[in-house]
Tab-separated table of C-alpha atoms in Angstrom:
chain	number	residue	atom	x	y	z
N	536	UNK	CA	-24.388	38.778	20.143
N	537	UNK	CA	-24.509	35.320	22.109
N	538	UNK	CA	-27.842	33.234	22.251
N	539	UNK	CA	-29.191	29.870	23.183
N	540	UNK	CA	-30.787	27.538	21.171
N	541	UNK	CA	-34.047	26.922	22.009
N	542	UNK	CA	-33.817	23.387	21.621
N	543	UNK	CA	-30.230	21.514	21.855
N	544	UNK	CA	-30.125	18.039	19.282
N	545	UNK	CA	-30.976	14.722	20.474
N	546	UNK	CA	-27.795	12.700	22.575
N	547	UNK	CA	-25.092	13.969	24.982
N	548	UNK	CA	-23.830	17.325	23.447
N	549	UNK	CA	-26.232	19.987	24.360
N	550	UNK	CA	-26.075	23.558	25.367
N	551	UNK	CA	-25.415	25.249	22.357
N	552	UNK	CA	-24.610	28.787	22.308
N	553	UNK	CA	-24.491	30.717	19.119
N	554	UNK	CA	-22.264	33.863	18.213
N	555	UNK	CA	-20.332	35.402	15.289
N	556	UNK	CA	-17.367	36.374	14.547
N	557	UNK	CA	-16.354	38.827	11.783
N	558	UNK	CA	-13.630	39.788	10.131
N	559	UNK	CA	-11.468	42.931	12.028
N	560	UNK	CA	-11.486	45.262	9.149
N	561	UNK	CA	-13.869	45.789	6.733
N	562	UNK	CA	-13.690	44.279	3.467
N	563	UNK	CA	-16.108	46.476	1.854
N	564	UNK	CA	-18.892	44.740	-0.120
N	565	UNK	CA	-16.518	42.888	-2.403
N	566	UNK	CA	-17.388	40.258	-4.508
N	567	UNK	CA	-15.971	36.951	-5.065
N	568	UNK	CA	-16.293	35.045	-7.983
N	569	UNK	CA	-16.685	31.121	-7.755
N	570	UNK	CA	-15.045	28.812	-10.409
N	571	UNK	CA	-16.982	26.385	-12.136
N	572	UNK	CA	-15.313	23.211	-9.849
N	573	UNK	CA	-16.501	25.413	-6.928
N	574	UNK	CA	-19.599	24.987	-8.489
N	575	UNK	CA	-19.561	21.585	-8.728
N	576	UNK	CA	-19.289	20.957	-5.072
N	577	UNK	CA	-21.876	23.126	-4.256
N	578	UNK	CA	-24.462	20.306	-2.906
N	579	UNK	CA	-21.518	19.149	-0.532
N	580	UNK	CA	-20.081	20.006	3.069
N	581	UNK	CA	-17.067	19.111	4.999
N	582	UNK	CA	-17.631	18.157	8.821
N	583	UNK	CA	-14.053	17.956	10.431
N	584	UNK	CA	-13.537	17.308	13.724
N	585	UNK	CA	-10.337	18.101	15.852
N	586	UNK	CA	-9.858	16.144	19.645
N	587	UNK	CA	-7.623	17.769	22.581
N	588	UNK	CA	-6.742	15.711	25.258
N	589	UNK	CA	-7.692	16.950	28.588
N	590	UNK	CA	-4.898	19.184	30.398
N	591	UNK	CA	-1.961	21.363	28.659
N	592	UNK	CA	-3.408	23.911	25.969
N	593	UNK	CA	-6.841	22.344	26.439
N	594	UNK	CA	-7.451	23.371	30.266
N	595	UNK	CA	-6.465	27.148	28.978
N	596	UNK	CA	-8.427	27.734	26.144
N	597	UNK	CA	-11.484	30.080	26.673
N	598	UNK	CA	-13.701	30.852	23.624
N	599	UNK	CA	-12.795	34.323	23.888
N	600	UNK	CA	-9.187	32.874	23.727
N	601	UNK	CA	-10.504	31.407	20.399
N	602	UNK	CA	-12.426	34.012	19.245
N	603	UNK	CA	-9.709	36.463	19.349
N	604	UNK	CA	-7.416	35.453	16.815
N	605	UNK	CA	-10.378	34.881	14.063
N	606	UNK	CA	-10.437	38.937	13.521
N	607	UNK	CA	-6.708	38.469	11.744
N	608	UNK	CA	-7.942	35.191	10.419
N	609	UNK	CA	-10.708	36.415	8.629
N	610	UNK	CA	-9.397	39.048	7.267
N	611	UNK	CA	-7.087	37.215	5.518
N	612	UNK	CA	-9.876	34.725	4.396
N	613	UNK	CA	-12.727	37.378	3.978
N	614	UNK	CA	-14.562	35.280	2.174
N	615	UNK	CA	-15.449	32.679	3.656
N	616	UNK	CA	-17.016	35.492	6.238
N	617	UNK	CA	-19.152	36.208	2.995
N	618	UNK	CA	-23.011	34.732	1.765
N	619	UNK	CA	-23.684	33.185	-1.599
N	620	UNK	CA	-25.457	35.667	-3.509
N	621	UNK	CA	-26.715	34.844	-7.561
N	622	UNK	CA	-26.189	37.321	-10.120
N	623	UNK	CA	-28.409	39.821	-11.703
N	624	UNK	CA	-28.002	38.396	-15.368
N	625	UNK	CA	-28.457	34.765	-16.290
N	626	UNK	CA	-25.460	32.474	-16.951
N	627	UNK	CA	-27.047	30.465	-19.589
N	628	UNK	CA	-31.053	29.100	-19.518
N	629	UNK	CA	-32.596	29.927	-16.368
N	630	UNK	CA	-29.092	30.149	-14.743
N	631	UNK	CA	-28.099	32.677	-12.329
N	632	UNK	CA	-24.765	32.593	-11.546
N	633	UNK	CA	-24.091	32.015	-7.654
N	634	UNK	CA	-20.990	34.123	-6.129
N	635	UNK	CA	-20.162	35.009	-2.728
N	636	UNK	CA	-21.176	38.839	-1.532
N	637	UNK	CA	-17.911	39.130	1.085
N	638	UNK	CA	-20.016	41.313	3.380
N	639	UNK	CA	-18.346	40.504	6.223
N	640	UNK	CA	-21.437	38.969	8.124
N	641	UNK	CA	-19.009	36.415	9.684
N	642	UNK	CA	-18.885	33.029	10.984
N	643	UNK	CA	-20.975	31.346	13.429
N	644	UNK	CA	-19.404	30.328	16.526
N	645	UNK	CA	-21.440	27.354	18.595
N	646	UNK	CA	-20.568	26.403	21.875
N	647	UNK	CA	-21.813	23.477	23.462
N	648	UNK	CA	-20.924	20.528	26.177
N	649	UNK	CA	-20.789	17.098	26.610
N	650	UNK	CA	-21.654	14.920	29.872
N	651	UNK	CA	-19.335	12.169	28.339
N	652	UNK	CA	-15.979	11.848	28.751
N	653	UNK	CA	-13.582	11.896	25.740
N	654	UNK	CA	-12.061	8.461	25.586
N	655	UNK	CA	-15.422	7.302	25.741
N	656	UNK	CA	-16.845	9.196	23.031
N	657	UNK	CA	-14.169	7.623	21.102
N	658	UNK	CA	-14.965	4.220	21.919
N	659	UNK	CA	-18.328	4.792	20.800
N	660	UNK	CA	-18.677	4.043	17.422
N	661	UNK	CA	-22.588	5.603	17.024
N	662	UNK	CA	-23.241	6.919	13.456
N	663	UNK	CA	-23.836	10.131	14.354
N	664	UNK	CA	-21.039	11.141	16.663
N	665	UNK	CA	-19.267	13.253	14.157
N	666	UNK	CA	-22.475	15.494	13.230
N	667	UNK	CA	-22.878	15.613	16.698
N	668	UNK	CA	-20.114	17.963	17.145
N	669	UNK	CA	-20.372	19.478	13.837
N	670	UNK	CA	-22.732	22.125	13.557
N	671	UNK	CA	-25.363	20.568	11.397
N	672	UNK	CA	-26.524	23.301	8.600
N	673	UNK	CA	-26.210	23.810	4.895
N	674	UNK	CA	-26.964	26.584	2.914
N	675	UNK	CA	-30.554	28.049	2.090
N	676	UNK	CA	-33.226	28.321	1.844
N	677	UNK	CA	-32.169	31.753	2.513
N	678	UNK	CA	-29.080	31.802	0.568
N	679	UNK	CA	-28.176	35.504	2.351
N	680	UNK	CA	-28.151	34.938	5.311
N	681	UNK	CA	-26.512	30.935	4.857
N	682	UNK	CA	-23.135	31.182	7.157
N	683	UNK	CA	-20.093	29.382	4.929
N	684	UNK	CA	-18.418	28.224	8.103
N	685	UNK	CA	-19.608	26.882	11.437
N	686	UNK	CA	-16.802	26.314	14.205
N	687	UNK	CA	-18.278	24.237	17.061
N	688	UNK	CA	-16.357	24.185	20.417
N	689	UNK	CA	-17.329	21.297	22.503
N	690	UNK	CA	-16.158	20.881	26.130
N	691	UNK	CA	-16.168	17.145	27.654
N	692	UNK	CA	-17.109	16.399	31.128
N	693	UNK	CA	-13.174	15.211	31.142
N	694	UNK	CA	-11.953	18.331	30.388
N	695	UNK	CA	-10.886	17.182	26.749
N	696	UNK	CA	-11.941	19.668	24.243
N	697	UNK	CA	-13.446	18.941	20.195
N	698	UNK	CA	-13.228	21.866	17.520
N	699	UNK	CA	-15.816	20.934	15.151
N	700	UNK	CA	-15.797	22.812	11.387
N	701	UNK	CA	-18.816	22.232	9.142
N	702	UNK	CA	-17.240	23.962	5.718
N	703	UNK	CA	-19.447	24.359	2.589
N	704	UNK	CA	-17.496	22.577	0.223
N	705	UNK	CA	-18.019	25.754	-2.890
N	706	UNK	CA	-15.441	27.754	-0.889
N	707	UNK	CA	-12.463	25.164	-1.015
N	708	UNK	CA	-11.397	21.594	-0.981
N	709	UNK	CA	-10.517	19.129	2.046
N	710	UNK	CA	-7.016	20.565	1.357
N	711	UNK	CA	-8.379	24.484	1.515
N	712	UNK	CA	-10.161	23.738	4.751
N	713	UNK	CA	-7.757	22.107	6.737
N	714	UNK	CA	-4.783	25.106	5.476
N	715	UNK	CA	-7.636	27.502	6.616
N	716	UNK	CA	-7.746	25.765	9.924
N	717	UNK	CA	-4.044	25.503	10.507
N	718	UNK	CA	-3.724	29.256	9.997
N	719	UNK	CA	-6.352	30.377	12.545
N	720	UNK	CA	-4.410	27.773	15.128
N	721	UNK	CA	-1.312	29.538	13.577
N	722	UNK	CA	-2.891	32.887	14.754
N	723	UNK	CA	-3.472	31.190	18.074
N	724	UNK	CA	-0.279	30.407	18.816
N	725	UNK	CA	1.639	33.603	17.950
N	726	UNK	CA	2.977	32.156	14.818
N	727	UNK	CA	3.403	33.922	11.516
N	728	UNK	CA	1.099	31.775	8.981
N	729	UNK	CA	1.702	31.906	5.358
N	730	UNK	CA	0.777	34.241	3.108
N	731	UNK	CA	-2.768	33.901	2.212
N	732	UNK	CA	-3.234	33.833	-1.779
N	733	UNK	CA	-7.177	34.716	-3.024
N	734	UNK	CA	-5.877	35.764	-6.259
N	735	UNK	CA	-5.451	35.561	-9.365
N	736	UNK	CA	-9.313	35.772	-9.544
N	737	UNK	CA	-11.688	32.791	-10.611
N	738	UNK	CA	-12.001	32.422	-14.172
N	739	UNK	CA	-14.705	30.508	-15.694
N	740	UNK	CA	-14.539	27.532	-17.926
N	741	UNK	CA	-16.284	26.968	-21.072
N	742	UNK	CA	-19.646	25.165	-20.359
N	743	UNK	CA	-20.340	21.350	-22.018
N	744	UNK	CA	-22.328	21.678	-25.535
N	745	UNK	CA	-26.120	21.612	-24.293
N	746	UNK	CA	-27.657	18.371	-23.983
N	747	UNK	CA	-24.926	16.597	-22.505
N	748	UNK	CA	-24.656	14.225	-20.924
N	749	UNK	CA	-22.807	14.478	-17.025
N	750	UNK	CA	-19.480	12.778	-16.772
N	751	UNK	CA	-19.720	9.117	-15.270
N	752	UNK	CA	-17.704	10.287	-12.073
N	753	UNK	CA	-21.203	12.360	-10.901
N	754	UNK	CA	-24.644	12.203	-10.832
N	755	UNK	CA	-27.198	15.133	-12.521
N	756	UNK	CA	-29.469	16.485	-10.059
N	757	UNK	CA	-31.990	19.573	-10.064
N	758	UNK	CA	-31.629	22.091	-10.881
N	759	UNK	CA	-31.497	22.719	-7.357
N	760	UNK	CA	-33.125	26.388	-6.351
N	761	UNK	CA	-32.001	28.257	-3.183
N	762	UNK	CA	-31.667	25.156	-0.446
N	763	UNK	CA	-28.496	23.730	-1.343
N	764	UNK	CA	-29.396	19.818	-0.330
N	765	UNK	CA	-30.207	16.940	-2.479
N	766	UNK	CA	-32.804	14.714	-0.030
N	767	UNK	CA	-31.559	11.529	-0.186
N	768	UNK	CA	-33.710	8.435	-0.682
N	769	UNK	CA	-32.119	6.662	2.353
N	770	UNK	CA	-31.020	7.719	5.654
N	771	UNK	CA	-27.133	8.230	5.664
N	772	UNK	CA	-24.940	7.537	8.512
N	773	UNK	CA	-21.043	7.892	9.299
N	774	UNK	CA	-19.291	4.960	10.325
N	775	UNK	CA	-15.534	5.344	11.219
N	776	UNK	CA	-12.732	3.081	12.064
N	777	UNK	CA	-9.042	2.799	12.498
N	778	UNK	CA	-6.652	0.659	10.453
N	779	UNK	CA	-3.780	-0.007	12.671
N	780	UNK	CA	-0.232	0.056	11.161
N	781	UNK	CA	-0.561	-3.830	12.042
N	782	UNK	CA	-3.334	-4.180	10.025
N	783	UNK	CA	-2.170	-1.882	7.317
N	784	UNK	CA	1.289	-4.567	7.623
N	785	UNK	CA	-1.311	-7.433	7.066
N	786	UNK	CA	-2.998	-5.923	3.916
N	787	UNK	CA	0.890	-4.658	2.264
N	788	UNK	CA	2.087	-8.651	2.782
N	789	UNK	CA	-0.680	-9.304	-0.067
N	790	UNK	CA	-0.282	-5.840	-1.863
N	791	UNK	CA	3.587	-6.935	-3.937
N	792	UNK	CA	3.870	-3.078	-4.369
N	793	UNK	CA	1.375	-2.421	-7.121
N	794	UNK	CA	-0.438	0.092	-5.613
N	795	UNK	CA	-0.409	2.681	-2.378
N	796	UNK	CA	-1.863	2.842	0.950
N	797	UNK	CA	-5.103	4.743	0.002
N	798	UNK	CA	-5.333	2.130	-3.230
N	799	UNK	CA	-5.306	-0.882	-0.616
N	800	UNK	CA	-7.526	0.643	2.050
N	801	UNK	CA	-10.104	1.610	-0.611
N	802	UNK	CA	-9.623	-1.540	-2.277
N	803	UNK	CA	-11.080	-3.285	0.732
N	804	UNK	CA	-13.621	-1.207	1.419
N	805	UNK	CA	-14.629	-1.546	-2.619
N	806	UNK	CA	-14.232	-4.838	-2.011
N	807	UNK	CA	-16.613	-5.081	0.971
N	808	UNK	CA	-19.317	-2.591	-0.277
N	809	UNK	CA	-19.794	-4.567	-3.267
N	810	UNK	CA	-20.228	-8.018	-1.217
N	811	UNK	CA	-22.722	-6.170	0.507
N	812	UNK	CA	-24.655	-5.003	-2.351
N	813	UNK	CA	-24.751	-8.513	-3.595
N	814	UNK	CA	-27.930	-7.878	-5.876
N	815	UNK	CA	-26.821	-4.164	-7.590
N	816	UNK	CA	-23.582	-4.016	-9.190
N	817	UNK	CA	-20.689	-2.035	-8.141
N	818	UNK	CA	-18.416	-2.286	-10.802
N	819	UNK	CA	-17.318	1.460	-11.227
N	820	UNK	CA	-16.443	3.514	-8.203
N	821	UNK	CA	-15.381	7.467	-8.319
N	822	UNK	CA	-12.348	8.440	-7.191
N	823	UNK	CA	-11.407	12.423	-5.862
N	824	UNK	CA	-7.885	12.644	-5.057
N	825	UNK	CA	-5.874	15.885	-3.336
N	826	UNK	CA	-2.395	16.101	-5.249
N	827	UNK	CA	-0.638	18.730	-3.391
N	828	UNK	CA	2.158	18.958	-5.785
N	829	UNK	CA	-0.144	19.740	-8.312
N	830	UNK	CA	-1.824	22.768	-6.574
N	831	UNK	CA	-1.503	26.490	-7.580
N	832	UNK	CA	-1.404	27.590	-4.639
N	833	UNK	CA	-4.086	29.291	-4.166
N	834	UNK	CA	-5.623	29.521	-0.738
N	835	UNK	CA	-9.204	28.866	-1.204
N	836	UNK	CA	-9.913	27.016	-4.369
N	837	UNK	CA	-11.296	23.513	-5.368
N	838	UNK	CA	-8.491	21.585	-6.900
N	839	UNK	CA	-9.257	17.925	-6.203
N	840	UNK	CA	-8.579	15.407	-9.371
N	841	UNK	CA	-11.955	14.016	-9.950
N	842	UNK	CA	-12.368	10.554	-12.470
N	843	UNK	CA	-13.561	6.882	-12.424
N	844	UNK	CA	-12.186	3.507	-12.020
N	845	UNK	CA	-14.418	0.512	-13.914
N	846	UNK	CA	-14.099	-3.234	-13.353
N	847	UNK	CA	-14.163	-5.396	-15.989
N	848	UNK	CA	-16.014	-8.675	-16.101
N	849	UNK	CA	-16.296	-10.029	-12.561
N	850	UNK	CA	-18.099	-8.416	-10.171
N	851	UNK	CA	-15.252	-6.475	-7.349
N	852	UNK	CA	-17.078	-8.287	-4.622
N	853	UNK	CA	-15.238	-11.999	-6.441
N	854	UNK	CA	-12.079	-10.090	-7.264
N	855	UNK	CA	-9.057	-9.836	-4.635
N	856	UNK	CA	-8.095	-6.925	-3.162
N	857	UNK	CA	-4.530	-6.524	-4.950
N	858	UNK	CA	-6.506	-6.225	-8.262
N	859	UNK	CA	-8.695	-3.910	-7.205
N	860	UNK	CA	-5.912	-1.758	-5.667
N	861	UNK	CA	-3.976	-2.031	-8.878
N	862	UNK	CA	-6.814	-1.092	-10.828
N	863	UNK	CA	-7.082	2.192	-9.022
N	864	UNK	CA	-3.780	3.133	-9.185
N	865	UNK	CA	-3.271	2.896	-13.092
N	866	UNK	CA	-6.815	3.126	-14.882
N	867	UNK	CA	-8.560	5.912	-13.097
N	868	UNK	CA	-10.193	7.840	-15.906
N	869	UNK	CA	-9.495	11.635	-15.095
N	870	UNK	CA	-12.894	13.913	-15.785
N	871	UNK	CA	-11.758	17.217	-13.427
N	872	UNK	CA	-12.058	19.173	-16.408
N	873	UNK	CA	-15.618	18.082	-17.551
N	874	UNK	CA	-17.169	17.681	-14.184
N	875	UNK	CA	-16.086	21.508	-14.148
N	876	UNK	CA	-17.523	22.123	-17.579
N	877	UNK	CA	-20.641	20.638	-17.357
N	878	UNK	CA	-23.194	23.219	-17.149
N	879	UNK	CA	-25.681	21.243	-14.530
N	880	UNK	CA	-26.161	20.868	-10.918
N	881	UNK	CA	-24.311	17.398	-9.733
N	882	UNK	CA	-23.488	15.341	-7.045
N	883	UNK	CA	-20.155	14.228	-7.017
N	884	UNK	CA	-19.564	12.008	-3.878
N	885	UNK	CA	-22.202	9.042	-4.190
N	886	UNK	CA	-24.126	10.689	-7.024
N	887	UNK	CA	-23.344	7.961	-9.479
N	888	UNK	CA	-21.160	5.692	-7.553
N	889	UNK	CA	-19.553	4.862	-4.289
N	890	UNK	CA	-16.780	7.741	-4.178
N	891	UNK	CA	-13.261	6.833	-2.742
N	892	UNK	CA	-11.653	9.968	-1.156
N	893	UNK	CA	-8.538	9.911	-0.947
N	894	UNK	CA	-6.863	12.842	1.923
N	895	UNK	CA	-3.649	10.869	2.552
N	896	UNK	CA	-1.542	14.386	1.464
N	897	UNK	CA	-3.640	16.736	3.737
N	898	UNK	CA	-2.444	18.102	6.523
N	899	UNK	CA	-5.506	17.328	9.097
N	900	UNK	CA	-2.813	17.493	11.745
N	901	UNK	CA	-1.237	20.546	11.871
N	902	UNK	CA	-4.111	22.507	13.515
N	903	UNK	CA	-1.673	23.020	16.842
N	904	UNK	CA	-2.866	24.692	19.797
N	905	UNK	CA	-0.309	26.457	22.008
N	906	UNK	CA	1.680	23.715	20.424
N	907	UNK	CA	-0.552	20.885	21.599
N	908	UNK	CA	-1.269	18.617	18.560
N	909	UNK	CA	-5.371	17.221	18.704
N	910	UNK	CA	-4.912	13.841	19.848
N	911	UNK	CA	-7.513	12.668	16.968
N	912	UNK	CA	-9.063	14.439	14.123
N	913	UNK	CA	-11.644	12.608	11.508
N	914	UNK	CA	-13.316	13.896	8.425
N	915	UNK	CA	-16.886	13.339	7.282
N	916	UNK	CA	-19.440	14.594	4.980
N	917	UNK	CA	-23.080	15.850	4.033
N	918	UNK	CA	-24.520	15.930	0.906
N	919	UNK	CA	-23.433	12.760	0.048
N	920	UNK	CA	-25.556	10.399	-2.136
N	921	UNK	CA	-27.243	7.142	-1.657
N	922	UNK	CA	-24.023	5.283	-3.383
N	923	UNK	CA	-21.970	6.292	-0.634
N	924	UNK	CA	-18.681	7.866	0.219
N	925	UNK	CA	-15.174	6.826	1.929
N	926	UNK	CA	-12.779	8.873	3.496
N	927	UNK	CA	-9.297	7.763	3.706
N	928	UNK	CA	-7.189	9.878	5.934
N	929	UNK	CA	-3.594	9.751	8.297
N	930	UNK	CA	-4.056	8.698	11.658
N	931	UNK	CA	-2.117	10.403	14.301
N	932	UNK	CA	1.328	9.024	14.252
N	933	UNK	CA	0.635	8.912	10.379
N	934	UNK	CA	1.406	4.835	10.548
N	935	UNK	CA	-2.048	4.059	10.613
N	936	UNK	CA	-5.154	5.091	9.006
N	937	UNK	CA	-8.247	6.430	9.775
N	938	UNK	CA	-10.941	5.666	7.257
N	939	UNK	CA	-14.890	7.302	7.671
N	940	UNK	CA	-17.271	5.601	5.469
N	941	UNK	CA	-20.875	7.338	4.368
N	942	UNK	CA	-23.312	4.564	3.370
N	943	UNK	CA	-26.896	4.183	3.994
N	944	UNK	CA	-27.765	3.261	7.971
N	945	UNK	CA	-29.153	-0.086	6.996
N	946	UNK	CA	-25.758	-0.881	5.578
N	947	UNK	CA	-23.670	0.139	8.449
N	948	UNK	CA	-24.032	-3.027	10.506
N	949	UNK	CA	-22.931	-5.180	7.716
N	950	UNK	CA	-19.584	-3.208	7.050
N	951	UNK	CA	-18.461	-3.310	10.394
N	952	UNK	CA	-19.196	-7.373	10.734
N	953	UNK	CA	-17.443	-7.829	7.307
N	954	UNK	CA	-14.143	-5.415	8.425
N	955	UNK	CA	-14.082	-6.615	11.765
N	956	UNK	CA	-13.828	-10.423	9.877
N	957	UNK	CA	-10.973	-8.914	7.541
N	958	UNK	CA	-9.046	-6.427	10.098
N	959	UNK	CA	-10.540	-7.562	13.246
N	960	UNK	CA	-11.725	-3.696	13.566
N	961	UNK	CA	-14.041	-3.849	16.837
């Protein structure tokens, strides 16, 4: 079943068209248990978006061409083709458990156009041109019928061609969602994907002693009912911009080797937030971290290291950048395990402080079509709190990188005037 939207969003994508697709064989009401760090990402959602270049793969690709490889695809990943259902029984004080019913009601599939070419889009830097092509929903307030995954297929007036994902973040990590991703284009392209792994099954942790107190990496919220959305105080906005490998070469000349790339880039950006923020401190920032090494290898699962980074005495707006940077690569403090543990609703990214992402190890390339790579892919979020978030991802040629910062609107301008001072970013 196809239908129009009655009325398209604000700006130059409009059009939308809304269908679903569902796995090819039936699952057969099974459910899937979420782990407590699913849990803990519950109030969060990946938007990804995926550019094709005009011509190639790009001028041959139909949504039913699409469309027809997500039967196999979701029945390897049934569940994300599932709704988020709570138990019968109470998992502690007024807790009911959430899990996902795999019921195989499928995803949603949005099409939609733009009247804008797609190297102009690009230029644009407007705060809201990665929503725009990311299908802008969460889950609830009717948690049943709440689609986990929206795929948004938007075709420019070039020709050029955006796959937007908007990916409840219970289901998986960054790393999850872009391995789901890659095997659908996998699927596509007459390749044999990996195996997908959904077991062994979630086990839960023990729960933090009641009374508690949340870990400093996140933020207590709630308890949040059946709309899965925190309202934030301030309106949010995404703001991204690329650090060239000549810039990156201009921040390593001060770096003397004491930290990484994603260390440096989110030094600055520390750096910059706090000078902005002159009259609230910043001195601790959150840090979530994909270690793909460290993974079990299990394909949908939440597996990000989660901890805290604190600066002592001055204020990270008056200290240099190589500090900073050294500071978060030797003295994060982990807290995976109690973030997981604790027994309350929490924000993690900008709950209690500006979170630092870091996706350098994630493969946001490898979603291939007919073996044409996207020409440009950048990550955002929803969900994210007032403190703010920042993305630090590859760039294409993996040289560079791309970085997408969540901060209140009224902040925006002043971030791009202070990086465009220190990396002459336009």
């Amino acid at each position: 079943m196809v239908f129009e939207e009655e009325k398209a969003p604000a700006g130059a994508v409009h059009g939308h068209r809304l269908s679903t697709v569902v796995p090819g064989s039936v699952t057969g009401e099974v459910d899937y248990e979420l782990a407590d760090a699913d849990l803990a990402f519950k109030l969060h959602y990946l938007r990804g978006v995926y550019y094709y270049a005009a011509g190639g793969a790009a001028r041959a690709v139909t949504t039913k061409v699409l469309k027809d490889p997500m039967f196999p695809w979701l029945d390897a990943y049934f569940p994300v083709a599932g709704r988020v259902r709570r138990a019968e029984e109470a998992d502690g004080p007024g807790r009911r458990r959430p899990y996902i019913k795999c019921n195989d009601c499928g995803v949603r599939i949005v099409e939609a156009k733009c009247d804008r070419a797609m190297d102009e889009w690009l230029q644009d830097d407007a705060p809201d041109r990665l929503r725009q092509l990311c299908y802008d929903k969460v889950l609830g307030p009717e948690l049943v019928f709440s689609p986990l995954l929206y795929v948004q297929v938007t075709n420019f007036k070039c020709g050029g061609l955006a796959l937007g994902f908007s990916w409840a973040h219970l289901i998986g990590d960054v790393a999850s969602a872009a391995t789901c991703f890659n095997t659908w284009a996998q699927i596509l392209s007459d390749k044999k994907p990996d195996a997908t792994v959904l077991t062994p099954a979630n086990k839960t942790q023990g729960h933090s002693p009641v009374g508690a107190g949340a870990p400093r990496s996140v933020k207590q919220v709630g308890p949040i009912e059946d709309h899965w959305l925190v309202p934030a105080g301030r309106q949010m906005a995404c703001y991204s911009f690329h650090v060239t490998e000549p810039m990156l070469k201009k921040l390593q000349q001060q770096e003397r080797h004491v930290a990484g790339t994603f260390e440096l880039v989110s030094a600055l950006l520390w750096q910059t937030v706090a000078r902005i923020r002159a009259t609230k401190e910043v001195k601790t920032v959150t840090v979530v971290k994909t270690d793909t090494a460290a993974r079990s290898g299990k394909s949908l699962a939440n597996e990000q290291k989660v901890g805290y980074v604190e600066a002592e005495g001055s204020s990270p707006a008056k200290i240099d950048v190589v500090d900073l940077a050294a500071l978060l690569a030797k003295n994060v403090v982990d807290e995976t395990a109690a973030v997981a543990a604790f027994p309350g609703d929490v924000l993690v990214y900008g709950g209690a402080n500006l979170t630092l992402v870091d996706m350098e190890q994630v493969d946001v390339y490898g979603l291939e079509i007919k073996g044409q790579r996207p020409a440009h892919v950048e990550y955002g979020m929803d969900g994210v709190g007032e403190e703010g978030a920042v993305l630090v991802q590859p760039d294409a040629d993996g040289r560079g990188r791309l970085v997408t910062a969540v901060l209140p609107m009224d902040e925006v301008k002043s971030l791009r005037a202070a990086l465009g001072s220190a990396l002459q970013v336009a």
